[in-house]
């Protein structure tokens, strides 16, 4: 790469130097034009730098406006968060207002001290929600300094609630001017929309906060241009200006007429020509090498995205050897993932087939046991009748008592057998159900989750009233997924919440939901018995139950729920405190697809 750079530099240097030699002959006539253009460039650079500064601050403001502390109304926590932010960013003071302009949080004032009503213009943010609005220069009521602000509307619960602002010292604008490349003799100013000077060089202490000259205010009405006038201290100048597109502020540059006619223009033109050469070489080399590098990087990015989607990835063939090596690694990883995915899918299908076959094979001997149990009951009746006939009417009380005890023991044994048969039958049915659910094809559709949970709540009304429980359903975000699977998941969770309430305590069951990135989070919360920490994972295992076993069940429901959630591409977690209640959190993708199921498999 360095060799290429040297070749390009050598090739380009010769014609450029020839051009500069010719340019020096023409520079005398064009010097004034060059200086005028340079003034325009400086003005544009300052305006662009101002826009970049404001854009960065607006982005930071938007991030801070998303603070969960604002949504929860915890102003003290937000004050601490804003204070930490201000300590990392010099010259920024976050301030929170209510919609009437009363300050709620100001990092310049210790927390807990009374705050005055703010004088920062915040109506622009209220009128234009969704975007950051920059104010003109004003004197801060708390800092007593000349400041300007960036404001944005903060919503809480979907409604306008606050205005968050950055109170910014005008020294930030002074720094922008200082960073702009311009001769020290130039007069560079930033003027707000009201025509007030916000920053200036030279002598900012004499002119900041005062109105700019009338000729500047009258002439700077467009996006950019030039004018002839005077500086604020009365020096005749040629002026150029450029208007910031984000703020409407004007960056104005003035060059003294005496400097335009300065005899040393030839030396200055030579330095400018050298600068142009260097800049041109840098730009050209940057474009060439940027194209050489970015194309392979873009192709690598496309392959990485394909790998993330589970699609096959082909090796990369470019002139950049390093990119080719990475591409080969991605292709190898893609092939390995596909092989492992196929193995896992096959193993899962085999496990489902095995469960189905085993459950069918178990049912056959179970039916035989049930039949022979009936035979034993009939044999018992026949045996006791024959025994009674053989003994005749003269049976001693001791024999009668022994016969009665024997009959009771026989009946108890038969009862144990039938109870075990019933339990085994329920377990086999559960295995069959899980196996069938594992093979069922999902049919995604848009599901109104509020309506779905409301239907579940109505179906559970009788059980809820019997348990002295209420079920509250918040407004839930919709989802595109399999309706039947969703009904099974949340019916099970609501029924479990009702089943395991604390005796004597009115039950409170709440279903809530929220969007989190590409996913939707639904929560079923209750105030029931709760689950011991050591049992929080085992409750999702098949045939495993936790706590006191005083409710009917086989330990299948939550295992089935977790299997369905995983097939839908989601996760389910449990948080609980014994004696206080439990919360089941189900995280699902907003839109289910066959690709989601394939990855879940």
PDB file of N, CA, C and O in Angstrom, residues 51-65 131-134 150-152 166 168 246:
ATOM      1  N   UNK A  51     -22.567  22.846  12.688  1.00  0.00           N
ATOM      2  CA  UNK A  51     -23.584  21.809  12.486  1.00  0.00           C
ATOM      3  C   UNK A  51     -23.137  20.480  13.074  1.00  0.00           C
ATOM      4  O   UNK A  51     -23.938  19.756  13.676  1.00  0.00           O
ATOM      5  N   UNK A  52     -21.854  20.149  12.888  1.00  0.00           N
ATOM      6  CA  UNK A  52     -21.355  18.893  13.446  1.00  0.00           C
ATOM      7  C   UNK A  52     -21.420  18.915  14.969  1.00  0.00           C
ATOM      8  O   UNK A  52     -21.797  17.927  15.604  1.00  0.00           O
ATOM      9  N   UNK A  53     -21.048  20.032  15.557  1.00  0.00           N
ATOM     10  CA  UNK A  53     -21.091  20.156  17.020  1.00  0.00           C
ATOM     11  C   UNK A  53     -22.526  20.024  17.522  1.00  0.00           C
ATOM     12  O   UNK A  53     -22.805  19.296  18.472  1.00  0.00           O
ATOM     13  N   UNK A  54     -23.457  20.709  16.845  1.00  0.00           N
ATOM     14  CA  UNK A  54     -24.853  20.678  17.272  1.00  0.00           C
ATOM     15  C   UNK A  54     -25.431  19.286  17.069  1.00  0.00           C
ATOM     16  O   UNK A  54     -26.188  18.779  17.908  1.00  0.00           O
ATOM     17  N   UNK A  55     -25.080  18.643  15.952  1.00  0.00           N
ATOM     18  CA  UNK A  55     -25.594  17.288  15.693  1.00  0.00           C
ATOM     19  C   UNK A  55     -25.129  16.327  16.776  1.00  0.00           C
ATOM     20  O   UNK A  55     -25.904  15.490  17.250  1.00  0.00           O
ATOM     21  N   UNK A  56     -23.851  16.414  17.169  1.00  0.00           N
ATOM     22  CA  UNK A  56     -23.354  15.541  18.226  1.00  0.00           C
ATOM     23  C   UNK A  56     -24.055  15.804  19.553  1.00  0.00           C
ATOM     24  O   UNK A  56     -24.419  14.879  20.284  1.00  0.00           O
ATOM     25  N   UNK A  57     -24.241  17.098  19.878  1.00  0.00           N
ATOM     26  CA  UNK A  57     -24.929  17.432  21.124  1.00  0.00           C
ATOM     27  C   UNK A  57     -26.383  16.981  21.091  1.00  0.00           C
ATOM     28  O   UNK A  57     -26.914  16.486  22.095  1.00  0.00           O
ATOM     29  N   UNK A  58     -27.030  17.127  19.926  1.00  0.00           N
ATOM     30  CA  UNK A  58     -28.421  16.699  19.803  1.00  0.00           C
ATOM     31  C   UNK A  58     -28.535  15.197  19.978  1.00  0.00           C
ATOM     32  O   UNK A  58     -29.474  14.697  20.609  1.00  0.00           O
ATOM     33  N   UNK A  59     -27.573  14.458  19.433  1.00  0.00           N
ATOM     34  CA  UNK A  59     -27.588  12.995  19.604  1.00  0.00           C
ATOM     35  C   UNK A  59     -27.432  12.626  21.076  1.00  0.00           C
ATOM     36  O   UNK A  59     -28.130  11.751  21.593  1.00  0.00           O
ATOM     37  N   UNK A  60     -26.504  13.312  21.766  1.00  0.00           N
ATOM     38  CA  UNK A  60     -26.332  13.044  23.198  1.00  0.00           C
ATOM     39  C   UNK A  60     -27.601  13.409  23.974  1.00  0.00           C
ATOM     40  O   UNK A  60     -27.997  12.703  24.914  1.00  0.00           O
ATOM     41  N   UNK A  61     -28.235  14.516  23.577  1.00  0.00           N
ATOM     42  CA  UNK A  61     -29.464  14.930  24.249  1.00  0.00           C
ATOM     43  C   UNK A  61     -30.562  13.887  24.052  1.00  0.00           C
ATOM     44  O   UNK A  61     -31.283  13.541  24.991  1.00  0.00           O
ATOM     45  N   UNK A  62     -30.676  13.369  22.820  1.00  0.00           N
ATOM     46  CA  UNK A  62     -31.695  12.347  22.550  1.00  0.00           C
ATOM     47  C   UNK A  62     -31.447  11.093  23.370  1.00  0.00           C
ATOM     48  O   UNK A  62     -32.382  10.467  23.869  1.00  0.00           O
ATOM     49  N   UNK A  63     -30.168  10.714  23.505  1.00  0.00           N
ATOM     50  CA  UNK A  63     -29.851   9.524  24.310  1.00  0.00           C
ATOM     51  C   UNK A  63     -30.227   9.752  25.770  1.00  0.00           C
ATOM     52  O   UNK A  63     -30.836   8.905  26.423  1.00  0.00           O
ATOM     53  N   UNK A  64     -29.873  10.928  26.305  1.00  0.00           N
ATOM     54  CA  UNK A  64     -30.197  11.225  27.701  1.00  0.00           C
ATOM     55  C   UNK A  64     -31.708  11.302  27.906  1.00  0.00           C
ATOM     56  O   UNK A  64     -32.211  10.948  28.964  1.00  0.00           O
ATOM     57  N   UNK A  65     -32.434  11.778  26.865  1.00  0.00           N
ATOM     58  CA  UNK A  65     -33.886  11.891  26.976  1.00  0.00           C
ATOM     59  C   UNK A  65     -34.561  10.536  27.083  1.00  0.00           C
ATOM     60  O   UNK A  65     -35.706  10.444  27.511  1.00  0.00           O
ATOM     61  N   UNK A 131     -37.696  16.528  17.429  1.00  0.00           N
ATOM     62  CA  UNK A 131     -36.433  17.064  16.952  1.00  0.00           C
ATOM     63  C   UNK A 131     -35.860  18.029  17.987  1.00  0.00           C
ATOM     64  O   UNK A 131     -36.598  18.619  18.788  1.00  0.00           O
ATOM     65  N   UNK A 132     -34.541  18.144  17.975  1.00  0.00           N
ATOM     66  CA  UNK A 132     -33.869  19.069  18.878  1.00  0.00           C
ATOM     67  C   UNK A 132     -33.959  20.488  18.318  1.00  0.00           C
ATOM     68  O   UNK A 132     -33.763  20.698  17.125  1.00  0.00           O
ATOM     69  N   UNK A 133     -34.247  21.459  19.179  1.00  0.00           N
ATOM     70  CA  UNK A 133     -34.399  22.860  18.786  1.00  0.00           C
ATOM     71  C   UNK A 133     -33.329  23.676  19.521  1.00  0.00           C
ATOM     72  O   UNK A 133     -33.178  23.556  20.740  1.00  0.00           O
ATOM     73  N   UNK A 134     -32.601  24.507  18.766  1.00  0.00           N
ATOM     74  CA  UNK A 134     -31.510  25.306  19.324  1.00  0.00           C
ATOM     75  C   UNK A 134     -32.025  26.724  19.579  1.00  0.00           C
ATOM     76  O   UNK A 134     -32.706  27.314  18.732  1.00  0.00           O
ATOM     77  N   UNK A 150     -29.886  23.704  23.701  1.00  0.00           N
ATOM     78  CA  UNK A 150     -30.500  22.734  22.784  1.00  0.00           C
ATOM     79  C   UNK A 150     -31.603  22.050  23.566  1.00  0.00           C
ATOM     80  O   UNK A 150     -31.367  21.533  24.659  1.00  0.00           O
ATOM     81  N   UNK A 151     -32.813  22.058  23.039  1.00  0.00           N
ATOM     82  CA  UNK A 151     -33.963  21.545  23.772  1.00  0.00           C
ATOM     83  C   UNK A 151     -34.647  20.451  22.977  1.00  0.00           C
ATOM     84  O   UNK A 151     -34.614  20.445  21.746  1.00  0.00           O
ATOM     85  N   UNK A 152     -35.272  19.521  23.695  1.00  0.00           N
ATOM     86  CA  UNK A 152     -36.057  18.473  23.050  1.00  0.00           C
ATOM     87  C   UNK A 152     -37.192  18.072  23.974  1.00  0.00           C
ATOM     88  O   UNK A 152     -37.075  18.138  25.203  1.00  0.00           O
ATOM     89  N   UNK A 166     -29.813  21.123  27.053  1.00  0.00           N
ATOM     90  CA  UNK A 166     -28.415  21.335  27.398  1.00  0.00           C
ATOM     91  C   UNK A 166     -28.192  22.840  27.440  1.00  0.00           C
ATOM     92  O   UNK A 166     -28.407  23.537  26.436  1.00  0.00           O
ATOM     93  N   UNK A 168     -25.587  25.541  27.242  1.00  0.00           N
ATOM     94  CA  UNK A 168     -24.241  25.499  26.670  1.00  0.00           C
ATOM     95  C   UNK A 168     -23.587  26.874  26.753  1.00  0.00           C
ATOM     96  O   UNK A 168     -24.183  27.890  26.359  1.00  0.00           O
ATOM     97  N   UNK A 246     -28.616  23.615  10.568  1.00  0.00           N
ATOM     98  CA  UNK A 246     -29.307  23.048  11.727  1.00  0.00           C
ATOM     99  C   UNK A 246     -29.833  24.116  12.677  1.00  0.00           C
ATOM    100  O   UNK A 246     -30.842  23.904  13.343  1.00  0.00           O
TER     101      UNK A 246
END
